[in-house]
Amino acid sequence: MNKKFYDERQQQDADRNGRKAFEGTFFVLAAVIIAQMILAQGDVRQVLGETIAILAGGGIYLGLTVKDGNLNRHTPRVMENLIISLSCGVFFALLFIVTMYLKTAGRTSLQVLGIWGAGCMVLFFVLGMAVLTILAKSAERRQKKMEEKYDE
Amino acid sequence: MKNMKLKIARMEKNLSQIQLAKMTGVTRQTIGMIEAGDFNPSLKLCIAICRALDKTLDQLFWEEDDL
C-alpha cells in the first residue's frame, strides 16, 4: 500500500470536514449577502465579492457532482423540480419585495410591489426549472456514459 | 461491533498496533479504530491487514450471525 499523507480513515475524515466547512461557508455567505442587502440596505456592488465566491463555490460543487453522475439519486422527477423551482421563486420574490419596500422607504405601492414580486417569482421559477432540467439531463447523460464504460 | 478476531490475530503474531499500522500503511489510530469497530476499512486495507497477519478475509472480517 502506497504511503500517502493521509490514510483512508483520515482521508474520509478530511473529506467529511471539508464538505461541512464548504456547506458552512456557503450558507454563511448566503446569509451575509441577504443581511447586507436587506438590513444594511447595501448595494449589489457591496456584496459583489461574496456573490462571486458563492457562485464560484456552488458552480464548482454542482459541476463536479454532475461530472461524477451523482446529481440524481433516483430518476429525475418533474414534480420534484417544479416544487424546488416554485419554492425558490416564492423565496426570492419575498426577498425582493422586502428589499424593495425597505429601499424605497415604503413609498412603493403594494400594487407595484405585487407586480414586481410576481415577475420576480416567475423569473426565478423559470430560471430554476431551466437550470434543474439542464443539470438533470447532463447528469443523466453522464450516468449513461459511466454505465456504458463499466458494462460487463 | 468490536473486531476481536483482528486483535487476537495481531497479538498471536506479537505485533503492536504501531507495527501493524506500519506494515499496512495506515496510522496506529486507524488500526485501533478498526479493532474497536469504529471504522469500516476498505477491502484494499482489509486485504493488506490479512496479508500482514497471514490470515484470510473470512478469518478476520466475516461476522457470523450468532456473534
Coordinates of N, CA and C in Angstrom, one line a residue:
Chain A
M1 N 0.8 -1.2 0.0 CA 0.0 0.0 0.0 C 0.9 1.3 0.0
N2 N 0.6 2.2 -0.9 CA 1.4 3.4 -1.0 C 1.3 4.2 0.2
K3 N 2.4 4.8 0.6 CA 2.4 5.7 1.8 C 1.9 7.1 1.3
K4 N 0.8 7.5 1.8 CA 0.3 8.8 1.4 C 0.3 9.7 2.7
F5 N 0.0 10.9 2.5 CA -0.1 11.9 3.6 C -1.1 11.5 4.6
Y6 N -2.3 11.1 4.1 CA -3.4 10.6 4.9 C -3.6 9.1 4.6
D7 N -4.0 8.4 5.7 CA -4.5 7.0 5.4 C -6.0 7.1 5.1
E8 N -6.7 6.0 4.7 CA -8.0 6.1 4.2 C -9.0 6.7 5.3
R9 N -8.8 6.3 6.6 CA -9.7 6.9 7.6 C -9.5 8.4 7.7
Q10 N -8.3 8.8 7.7 CA -8.0 10.2 7.8 C -8.5 11.0 6.6
Q11 N -8.4 10.3 5.4 CA -8.9 10.9 4.2 C -10.4 11.1 4.3
Q12 N -11.1 10.1 4.8 CA -12.6 10.2 4.9 C -12.9 11.3 5.9
D13 N -12.2 11.4 7.0 CA -12.5 12.5 8.0 C -12.2 13.8 7.3
A14 N -11.1 13.9 6.6 CA -10.8 15.2 5.9 C -11.8 15.6 4.9
D15 N -12.3 14.6 4.1 CA -13.3 14.8 3.1 C -14.6 15.3 3.8
R16 N -15.0 14.6 4.9 CA -16.2 15.0 5.6 C -16.1 16.4 6.2
N17 N -14.9 16.7 6.8 CA -14.8 18.0 7.4 C -14.8 19.1 6.3
G18 N -14.1 18.8 5.1 CA -14.1 19.7 4.0 C -15.5 20.0 3.5
R19 N -16.4 19.0 3.4 CA -17.7 19.1 3.0 C -18.5 20.0 3.9
K20 N -18.3 19.7 5.2 CA -19.1 20.5 6.3 C -18.6 22.0 6.2
A21 N -17.3 22.2 6.1 CA -16.7 23.5 6.0 C -17.3 24.3 4.8
F22 N -17.4 23.6 3.7 CA -17.9 24.2 2.5 C -19.4 24.6 2.7
E23 N -20.2 23.6 3.2 CA -21.6 23.9 3.5 C -21.8 25.1 4.4
G24 N -20.9 25.1 5.5 CA -21.0 26.2 6.4 C -20.7 27.5 5.8
T25 N -19.6 27.5 5.0 CA -19.2 28.8 4.3 C -20.3 29.2 3.3
F26 N -20.9 28.3 2.6 CA -21.9 28.6 1.6 C -23.1 29.3 2.3
F27 N -23.6 28.7 3.4 CA -24.8 29.2 4.0 C -24.5 30.5 4.7
V28 N -23.3 30.6 5.3 CA -23.0 31.9 6.0 C -22.9 33.0 4.9
L29 N -22.2 32.7 3.8 CA -22.1 33.7 2.7 C -23.5 34.1 2.2
A30 N -24.4 33.1 2.1 CA -25.8 33.5 1.6 C -26.5 34.4 2.6
A31 N -26.3 34.0 3.9 CA -26.9 34.8 5.0 C -26.3 36.2 5.0
V32 N -25.0 36.3 4.8 CA -24.3 37.6 4.9 C -24.8 38.5 3.7
I33 N -25.0 37.9 2.5 CA -25.4 38.6 1.3 C -26.8 39.2 1.6
I34 N -27.7 38.3 2.1 CA -29.1 38.7 2.3 C -29.2 39.7 3.4
A35 N -28.4 39.5 4.5 CA -28.4 40.5 5.6 C -27.9 41.9 5.1
Q36 N -26.9 41.9 4.3 CA -26.3 43.1 3.8 C -27.3 43.8 2.9
M37 N -27.9 43.1 2.1 CA -28.9 43.7 1.1 C -30.1 44.2 1.8
I38 N -30.6 43.5 2.8 CA -31.9 43.9 3.4 C -31.6 44.8 4.6
L39 N -30.9 44.3 5.6 CA -30.7 45.0 6.9 C -29.9 46.3 6.7
A40 N -28.7 46.0 6.0 CA -27.8 47.2 5.9 C -28.1 48.0 4.7
Q41 N -29.1 47.7 4.0 CA -29.5 48.5 2.8 C -28.3 48.6 1.8
G42 N -27.7 47.5 1.7 CA -26.5 47.6 0.8 C -26.8 47.6 -0.7
D43 N -25.7 47.9 -1.4 CA -25.8 47.9 -2.9 C -25.2 46.6 -3.4
V44 N -25.6 46.2 -4.6 CA -25.1 44.9 -5.1 C -23.6 45.0 -5.2
R45 N -23.0 46.1 -5.5 CA -21.6 46.2 -5.6 C -20.9 45.9 -4.2
Q46 N -21.6 46.2 -3.1 CA -21.0 45.9 -1.8 C -20.9 44.4 -1.5
V47 N -21.7 43.6 -2.1 CA -21.7 42.2 -1.9 C -21.2 41.4 -3.1
L48 N -20.5 42.1 -4.0 CA -20.0 41.5 -5.2 C -19.0 40.4 -4.9
G49 N -18.1 40.6 -4.0 CA -17.1 39.6 -3.6 C -17.8 38.3 -3.1
E50 N -18.7 38.5 -2.2 CA -19.4 37.4 -1.6 C -20.2 36.6 -2.7
T51 N -20.9 37.4 -3.5 CA -21.7 36.8 -4.6 C -20.8 36.0 -5.5
I52 N -19.6 36.5 -5.9 CA -18.8 35.8 -6.8 C -18.3 34.5 -6.1
A53 N -17.9 34.6 -4.9 CA -17.4 33.4 -4.1 C -18.5 32.4 -4.0
I54 N -19.7 32.7 -3.7 CA -20.8 31.8 -3.5 C -21.2 31.1 -4.9
L55 N -21.2 31.9 -6.0 CA -21.5 31.4 -7.3 C -20.4 30.5 -7.8
A56 N -19.1 30.9 -7.5 CA -18.0 30.0 -7.9 C -18.0 28.7 -7.1
G57 N -18.2 28.8 -5.8 CA -18.2 27.6 -5.0 C -19.3 26.6 -5.4
G58 N -20.5 27.2 -5.5 CA -21.7 26.4 -5.8 C -21.6 25.8 -7.2
G59 N -21.0 26.6 -8.2 CA -20.9 26.2 -9.5 C -19.9 25.0 -9.6
I60 N -18.8 25.1 -8.9 CA -17.8 24.0 -8.9 C -18.4 22.8 -8.3
Y61 N -19.1 23.0 -7.2 CA -19.7 21.8 -6.5 C -20.7 21.1 -7.4
L62 N -21.6 21.9 -8.0 CA -22.6 21.3 -8.9 C -21.9 20.7 -10.1
G63 N -20.9 21.4 -10.7 CA -20.3 20.8 -11.9 C -19.6 19.5 -11.6
L64 N -19.0 19.4 -10.5 CA -18.3 18.1 -10.1 C -19.3 17.0 -9.8
T65 N -20.4 17.4 -9.2 CA -21.5 16.5 -8.8 C -22.1 15.9 -10.1
V66 N -22.3 16.8 -11.1 CA -22.8 16.3 -12.4 C -21.8 15.4 -13.1
K67 N -20.5 15.9 -13.1 CA -19.5 15.1 -13.7 C -19.3 13.7 -13.2
D68 N -19.5 13.6 -11.9 CA -19.5 12.3 -11.2 C -20.7 11.5 -11.4
G69 N -21.7 12.1 -12.0 CA -23.0 11.4 -12.2 C -23.8 11.2 -10.9
N70 N -23.6 12.0 -9.9 CA -24.2 11.8 -8.6 C -25.3 12.8 -8.3
L71 N -25.7 13.6 -9.3 CA -26.8 14.6 -9.1 C -28.1 13.9 -8.7
N72 N -28.5 12.9 -9.5 CA -29.8 12.3 -9.2 C -29.6 11.0 -8.5
R73 N -30.1 10.9 -7.3 CA -30.0 9.6 -6.6 C -31.1 8.7 -7.2
H74 N -32.1 9.3 -7.8 CA -33.1 8.4 -8.4 C -33.5 9.1 -9.7
T75 N -34.4 8.5 -10.5 CA -34.8 9.1 -11.8 C -35.3 10.5 -11.5
P76 N -34.9 11.5 -12.3 CA -35.4 12.8 -12.0 C -36.9 12.9 -12.2
R77 N -37.5 13.6 -11.3 CA -38.9 13.7 -11.4 C -39.3 15.2 -11.7
V78 N -40.2 15.4 -12.6 CA -40.6 16.8 -13.0 C -41.2 17.5 -11.8
M79 N -42.0 16.7 -11.0 CA -42.8 17.3 -9.9 C -41.8 17.8 -8.9
E80 N -40.7 17.1 -8.6 CA -39.7 17.5 -7.7 C -39.1 18.8 -8.1
N81 N -38.7 18.9 -9.4 CA -38.1 20.1 -9.9 C -39.1 21.3 -9.8
L82 N -40.3 21.0 -10.1 CA -41.4 22.0 -10.0 C -41.5 22.6 -8.6
I83 N -41.5 21.7 -7.6 CA -41.6 22.2 -6.2 C -40.4 23.0 -5.8
I84 N -39.2 22.5 -6.2 CA -38.0 23.2 -5.8 C -38.0 24.6 -6.5
S85 N -38.3 24.6 -7.8 CA -38.3 25.9 -8.5 C -39.3 26.9 -7.9
L86 N -40.5 26.3 -7.6 CA -41.5 27.2 -7.1 C -41.1 27.7 -5.7
S87 N -40.5 26.9 -4.9 CA -40.1 27.3 -3.5 C -39.0 28.4 -3.7
C88 N -38.1 28.2 -4.6 CA -37.0 29.3 -4.9 C -37.7 30.5 -5.4
G89 N -38.6 30.4 -6.3 CA -39.3 31.6 -6.8 C -40.0 32.4 -5.7
V90 N -40.8 31.7 -4.9 CA -41.5 32.3 -3.8 C -40.5 33.0 -2.8
F91 N -39.5 32.3 -2.5 CA -38.5 32.8 -1.5 C -37.8 34.1 -2.0
F92 N -37.3 34.0 -3.3 CA -36.6 35.2 -3.8 C -37.6 36.3 -4.1
A93 N -38.8 36.0 -4.5 CA -39.8 37.1 -4.7 C -40.1 37.8 -3.4
L94 N -40.3 37.1 -2.3 CA -40.5 37.7 -1.0 C -39.3 38.6 -0.6
L95 N -38.1 38.0 -0.8 CA -36.9 38.7 -0.5 C -36.8 40.0 -1.3
F96 N -37.2 39.9 -2.6 CA -37.2 41.1 -3.5 C -38.2 42.2 -3.0
I97 N -39.4 41.7 -2.6 CA -40.4 42.6 -2.2 C -40.0 43.4 -0.9
V98 N -39.4 42.6 0.0 CA -39.0 43.2 1.3 C -37.8 44.2 1.0
T99 N -36.9 43.8 0.2 CA -35.7 44.7 -0.1 C -36.2 46.0 -0.8
M100 N -37.1 45.8 -1.7 CA -37.6 47.0 -2.5 C -38.4 47.9 -1.6
Y101 N -39.2 47.3 -0.7 CA -40.0 48.1 0.2 C -39.1 48.9 1.1
L102 N -38.1 48.3 1.7 CA -37.2 49.0 2.6 C -36.3 50.0 1.9
K103 N -35.9 49.7 0.7 CA -35.0 50.6 -0.1 C -35.8 51.9 -0.5
T104 N -37.1 51.7 -0.8 CA -37.8 52.9 -1.2 C -38.5 53.5 0.0
A105 N -38.2 53.0 1.2 CA -38.7 53.6 2.5 C -40.3 53.6 2.5
G106 N -40.9 52.5 1.9 CA -42.3 52.4 2.0 C -43.1 53.2 1.0
R107 N -42.3 53.9 0.1 CA -43.0 54.8 -0.9 C -43.7 54.0 -2.0
T108 N -43.2 52.8 -2.3 CA -43.7 52.0 -3.4 C -45.1 51.4 -3.0
S109 N -46.1 51.5 -3.9 CA -47.4 51.0 -3.6 C -47.4 49.5 -3.6
L110 N -48.3 48.9 -2.8 CA -48.4 47.5 -2.7 C -48.7 46.8 -4.1
Q111 N -49.4 47.5 -4.9 CA -49.7 47.0 -6.2 C -48.5 46.8 -7.1
V112 N -47.6 47.9 -7.0 CA -46.4 47.8 -7.8 C -45.5 46.7 -7.2
L113 N -45.4 46.7 -5.9 CA -44.6 45.6 -5.3 C -45.1 44.3 -5.7
G114 N -46.4 44.1 -5.7 CA -47.0 42.8 -6.1 C -46.7 42.4 -7.5
I115 N -46.7 43.4 -8.4 CA -46.4 43.1 -9.8 C -44.9 42.7 -10.0
W116 N -44.0 43.5 -9.3 CA -42.6 43.2 -9.3 C -42.3 41.8 -8.7
G117 N -43.0 41.6 -7.6 CA -42.8 40.3 -6.9 C -43.3 39.2 -7.7
A118 N -44.4 39.3 -8.4 CA -44.9 38.2 -9.3 C -43.9 38.0 -10.4
G119 N -43.4 39.1 -11.0 CA -42.5 39.0 -12.1 C -41.2 38.3 -11.6
C120 N -40.7 38.7 -10.4 CA -39.5 38.1 -9.8 C -39.8 36.6 -9.6
M121 N -41.0 36.2 -9.1 CA -41.3 34.8 -8.9 C -41.2 34.0 -10.2
V122 N -41.9 34.5 -11.2 CA -41.9 33.8 -12.5 C -40.5 33.7 -13.0
L123 N -39.7 34.7 -12.9 CA -38.3 34.7 -13.4 C -37.5 33.6 -12.7
F124 N -37.6 33.6 -11.4 CA -36.8 32.6 -10.7 C -37.3 31.2 -10.9
F125 N -38.7 31.1 -11.0 CA -39.3 29.8 -11.3 C -38.8 29.2 -12.6
V126 N -38.8 30.1 -13.6 CA -38.4 29.6 -15.0 C -36.9 29.3 -14.9
L127 N -36.1 30.2 -14.3 CA -34.7 30.0 -14.2 C -34.3 28.7 -13.5
G128 N -35.0 28.5 -12.4 CA -34.8 27.3 -11.6 C -35.2 26.0 -12.3
M129 N -36.3 26.1 -13.0 CA -36.7 24.9 -13.8 C -35.7 24.6 -14.9
A130 N -35.2 25.7 -15.6 CA -34.3 25.5 -16.7 C -33.0 24.9 -16.2
V131 N -32.5 25.5 -15.1 CA -31.2 25.0 -14.5 C -31.3 23.6 -14.1
L132 N -32.4 23.3 -13.3 CA -32.6 21.9 -12.8 C -32.7 20.9 -14.0
T133 N -33.5 21.3 -15.0 CA -33.7 20.4 -16.1 C -32.3 20.1 -16.9
I134 N -31.6 21.2 -17.1 CA -30.3 21.1 -17.8 C -29.3 20.2 -16.9
L135 N -29.3 20.5 -15.6 CA -28.4 19.7 -14.8 C -28.8 18.2 -14.7
A136 N -30.1 18.0 -14.7 CA -30.6 16.6 -14.6 C -30.3 15.9 -15.9
K137 N -30.5 16.6 -17.0 CA -30.1 15.9 -18.3 C -28.6 15.6 -18.5
S138 N -27.8 16.6 -18.0 CA -26.4 16.4 -18.1 C -26.0 15.2 -17.2
A139 N -26.6 15.2 -16.0 CA -26.2 14.1 -15.1 C -26.7 12.7 -15.7
E140 N -27.8 12.7 -16.3 CA -28.3 11.5 -16.9 C -27.4 11.0 -18.0
R141 N -26.9 12.0 -18.8 CA -26.0 11.6 -19.9 C -24.7 11.1 -19.3
R142 N -24.3 11.7 -18.3 CA -23.0 11.3 -17.6 C -23.2 9.8 -17.0
Q143 N -24.3 9.6 -16.4 CA -24.6 8.3 -15.8 C -24.6 7.2 -16.9
K144 N -25.2 7.6 -18.1 CA -25.3 6.6 -19.2 C -23.9 6.3 -19.7
K145 N -23.0 7.3 -19.8 CA -21.7 7.1 -20.2 C -20.9 6.1 -19.3
M146 N -21.1 6.4 -18.0 CA -20.5 5.5 -17.0 C -21.0 4.1 -17.1
E147 N -22.3 3.9 -17.3 CA -22.9 2.6 -17.4 C -22.3 1.9 -18.6
E148 N -22.1 2.6 -19.7 CA -21.5 2.0 -20.9 C -20.1 1.6 -20.7
K149 N -19.4 2.5 -20.0 CA -17.9 2.2 -19.7 C -17.7 1.0 -18.8
Y150 N -18.6 0.9 -17.8 CA -18.4 -0.2 -16.9 C -19.3 -1.4 -17.1
D151 N -19.9 -1.4 -18.3 CA -20.9 -2.5 -18.5 C -20.1 -3.8 -18.7
E152 N -20.7 -4.9 -18.3 CA -20.0 -6.2 -18.4 C -20.1 -6.6 -19.9
Chain B
M1 N -19.5 -2.9 16.2 CA -19.1 -4.2 16.8 C -17.6 -4.4 16.8
K2 N -17.0 -4.7 18.0 CA -15.6 -4.8 18.1 C -15.1 -6.0 17.3
N3 N -13.9 -5.8 16.7 CA -13.3 -6.9 15.9 C -12.2 -7.6 16.8
M4 N -12.7 -8.5 17.6 CA -11.8 -9.2 18.5 C -10.9 -10.2 17.7
K5 N -11.4 -10.7 16.5 CA -10.6 -11.6 15.7 C -9.3 -10.9 15.3
L6 N -9.4 -9.7 14.9 CA -8.3 -9.0 14.4 C -7.3 -8.7 15.5
K7 N -7.8 -8.4 16.7 CA -6.9 -8.1 17.8 C -6.2 -9.3 18.2
I8 N -6.9 -10.4 18.3 CA -6.3 -11.7 18.7 C -5.2 -12.1 17.7
A9 N -5.6 -12.0 16.4 CA -4.6 -12.4 15.3 C -3.4 -11.5 15.4
R10 N -3.5 -10.3 15.7 CA -2.4 -9.4 15.8 C -1.5 -9.8 17.0
M11 N -2.2 -10.1 18.1 CA -1.4 -10.5 19.3 C -0.7 -11.8 19.1
E12 N -1.4 -12.7 18.4 CA -0.7 -14.0 18.1 C 0.6 -13.8 17.3
K13 N 0.6 -12.8 16.5 CA 1.8 -12.5 15.7 C 2.8 -11.6 16.5
N14 N 2.4 -11.3 17.7 CA 3.3 -10.4 18.6 C 3.5 -9.1 17.9
L15 N 2.5 -8.6 17.3 CA 2.6 -7.3 16.7 C 1.9 -6.2 17.5
S16 N 2.5 -5.1 17.6 CA 1.8 -3.9 18.3 C 0.9 -3.3 17.2
Q17 N 0.0 -2.4 17.7 CA -0.8 -1.7 16.7 C 0.1 -0.8 15.8
I18 N 1.1 -0.2 16.3 CA 2.0 0.6 15.5 C 2.7 -0.2 14.4
Q19 N 3.2 -1.4 14.8 CA 3.8 -2.3 13.8 C 2.9 -2.7 12.7
L20 N 1.7 -3.1 13.1 CA 0.7 -3.5 12.1 C 0.4 -2.3 11.2
A21 N 0.3 -1.1 11.8 CA -0.1 0.1 11.1 C 1.0 0.4 10.0
K22 N 2.3 0.2 10.5 CA 3.4 0.5 9.5 C 3.4 -0.5 8.4
M23 N 3.0 -1.8 8.7 CA 3.0 -2.8 7.6 C 1.9 -2.6 6.6
T24 N 0.9 -1.9 7.1 CA -0.3 -1.8 6.2 C -0.4 -0.3 5.6
G25 N 0.5 0.5 6.1 CA 0.5 1.9 5.5 C -0.6 2.8 6.1
V26 N -1.0 2.5 7.3 CA -2.0 3.4 7.9 C -1.5 3.9 9.3
T27 N -2.3 4.7 10.0 CA -1.8 5.2 11.3 C -2.3 4.2 12.4
R28 N -1.7 4.3 13.5 CA -2.0 3.4 14.7 C -3.5 3.6 15.1
Q29 N -3.9 4.9 15.0 CA -5.3 5.2 15.4 C -6.3 4.4 14.5
T30 N -5.9 4.3 13.2 CA -6.8 3.6 12.3 C -7.0 2.1 12.7
I31 N -5.8 1.5 13.0 CA -5.9 0.1 13.4 C -6.7 0.0 14.7
G32 N -6.5 0.9 15.6 CA -7.2 0.9 16.9 C -8.7 1.0 16.7
M33 N -9.1 1.9 15.7 CA -10.5 2.1 15.4 C -11.1 0.9 14.7
I34 N -10.3 0.2 13.9 CA -10.9 -1.0 13.2 C -11.1 -2.0 14.3
E35 N -10.2 -2.2 15.2 CA -10.3 -3.2 16.3 C -11.5 -2.9 17.2
A36 N -11.7 -1.6 17.4 CA -12.8 -1.1 18.3 C -14.2 -1.2 17.5
G37 N -14.1 -1.4 16.2 CA -15.3 -1.4 15.4 C -15.9 0.0 15.1
D38 N -15.0 1.0 15.2 CA -15.4 2.4 15.0 C -15.1 2.9 13.6
F39 N -14.4 2.0 12.8 CA -14.1 2.4 11.4 C -14.2 1.2 10.5
N40 N -14.9 1.3 9.4 CA -15.0 0.2 8.4 C -13.9 0.4 7.4
P41 N -12.9 -0.5 7.4 CA -11.9 -0.3 6.4 C -12.3 -0.7 5.0
S42 N -11.6 -0.2 4.0 CA -11.9 -0.6 2.6 C -11.4 -2.0 2.4
L43 N -11.9 -2.6 1.3 CA -11.5 -4.0 1.0 C -9.9 -4.1 0.8
K44 N -9.4 -3.0 0.2 CA -8.0 -2.9 0.0 C -7.2 -3.0 1.3
L45 N -7.7 -2.2 2.3 CA -7.0 -2.2 3.6 C -7.2 -3.6 4.3
C46 N -8.4 -4.1 4.2 CA -8.7 -5.4 4.8 C -7.7 -6.5 4.3
I47 N -7.5 -6.5 2.9 CA -6.6 -7.4 2.3 C -5.1 -7.2 2.8
A48 N -4.7 -5.9 2.9 CA -3.4 -5.6 3.4 C -3.2 -6.1 4.9
I49 N -4.2 -6.0 5.7 CA -4.2 -6.4 7.1 C -4.1 -8.0 7.1
C50 N -4.9 -8.6 6.3 CA -4.9 -10.1 6.2 C -3.5 -10.6 5.8
R51 N -2.9 -9.9 4.8 CA -1.6 -10.3 4.3 C -0.6 -10.2 5.4
A52 N -0.7 -9.1 6.2 CA 0.3 -8.8 7.2 C 0.2 -9.8 8.3
L53 N -1.0 -10.3 8.6 CA -1.3 -11.3 9.7 C -1.4 -12.7 9.2
D54 N -1.1 -12.9 7.9 CA -1.2 -14.3 7.4 C -2.6 -14.9 7.6
K55 N -3.6 -14.2 7.4 CA -5.0 -14.7 7.6 C -5.8 -14.4 6.4
T56 N -7.0 -15.0 6.3 CA -7.9 -14.8 5.2 C -8.9 -13.7 5.6
L57 N -9.6 -13.2 4.6 CA -10.6 -12.2 4.9 C -11.7 -12.8 5.8
D58 N -12.1 -14.1 5.5 CA -13.1 -14.8 6.3 C -12.7 -14.8 7.8
Q59 N -11.4 -15.2 8.0 CA -10.9 -15.4 9.3 C -10.9 -14.1 10.2
L60 N -10.7 -13.0 9.5 CA -10.6 -11.7 10.3 C -11.9 -10.8 10.2
F61 N -12.6 -10.9 9.1 CA -13.6 -9.9 8.9 C -15.0 -10.5 8.7
W62 N -15.2 -11.8 8.6 CA -16.5 -12.3 8.4 C -17.2 -12.4 9.8
E63 N -18.4 -11.9 9.8 CA -19.2 -11.9 11.0 C -20.3 -13.0 10.9
E64 N -20.2 -13.9 11.9 CA -21.2 -14.9 11.9 C -22.5 -14.3 12.5
D65 N -23.6 -15.0 12.1 CA -25.0 -14.5 12.5 C -25.1 -14.4 14.0
D66 N -24.5 -15.5 14.7 CA -24.8 -15.6 16.1 C -23.8 -14.7 16.9
L67 N -22.9 -14.0 16.3 CA -22.0 -13.1 17.0 C -22.6 -11.9 17.5

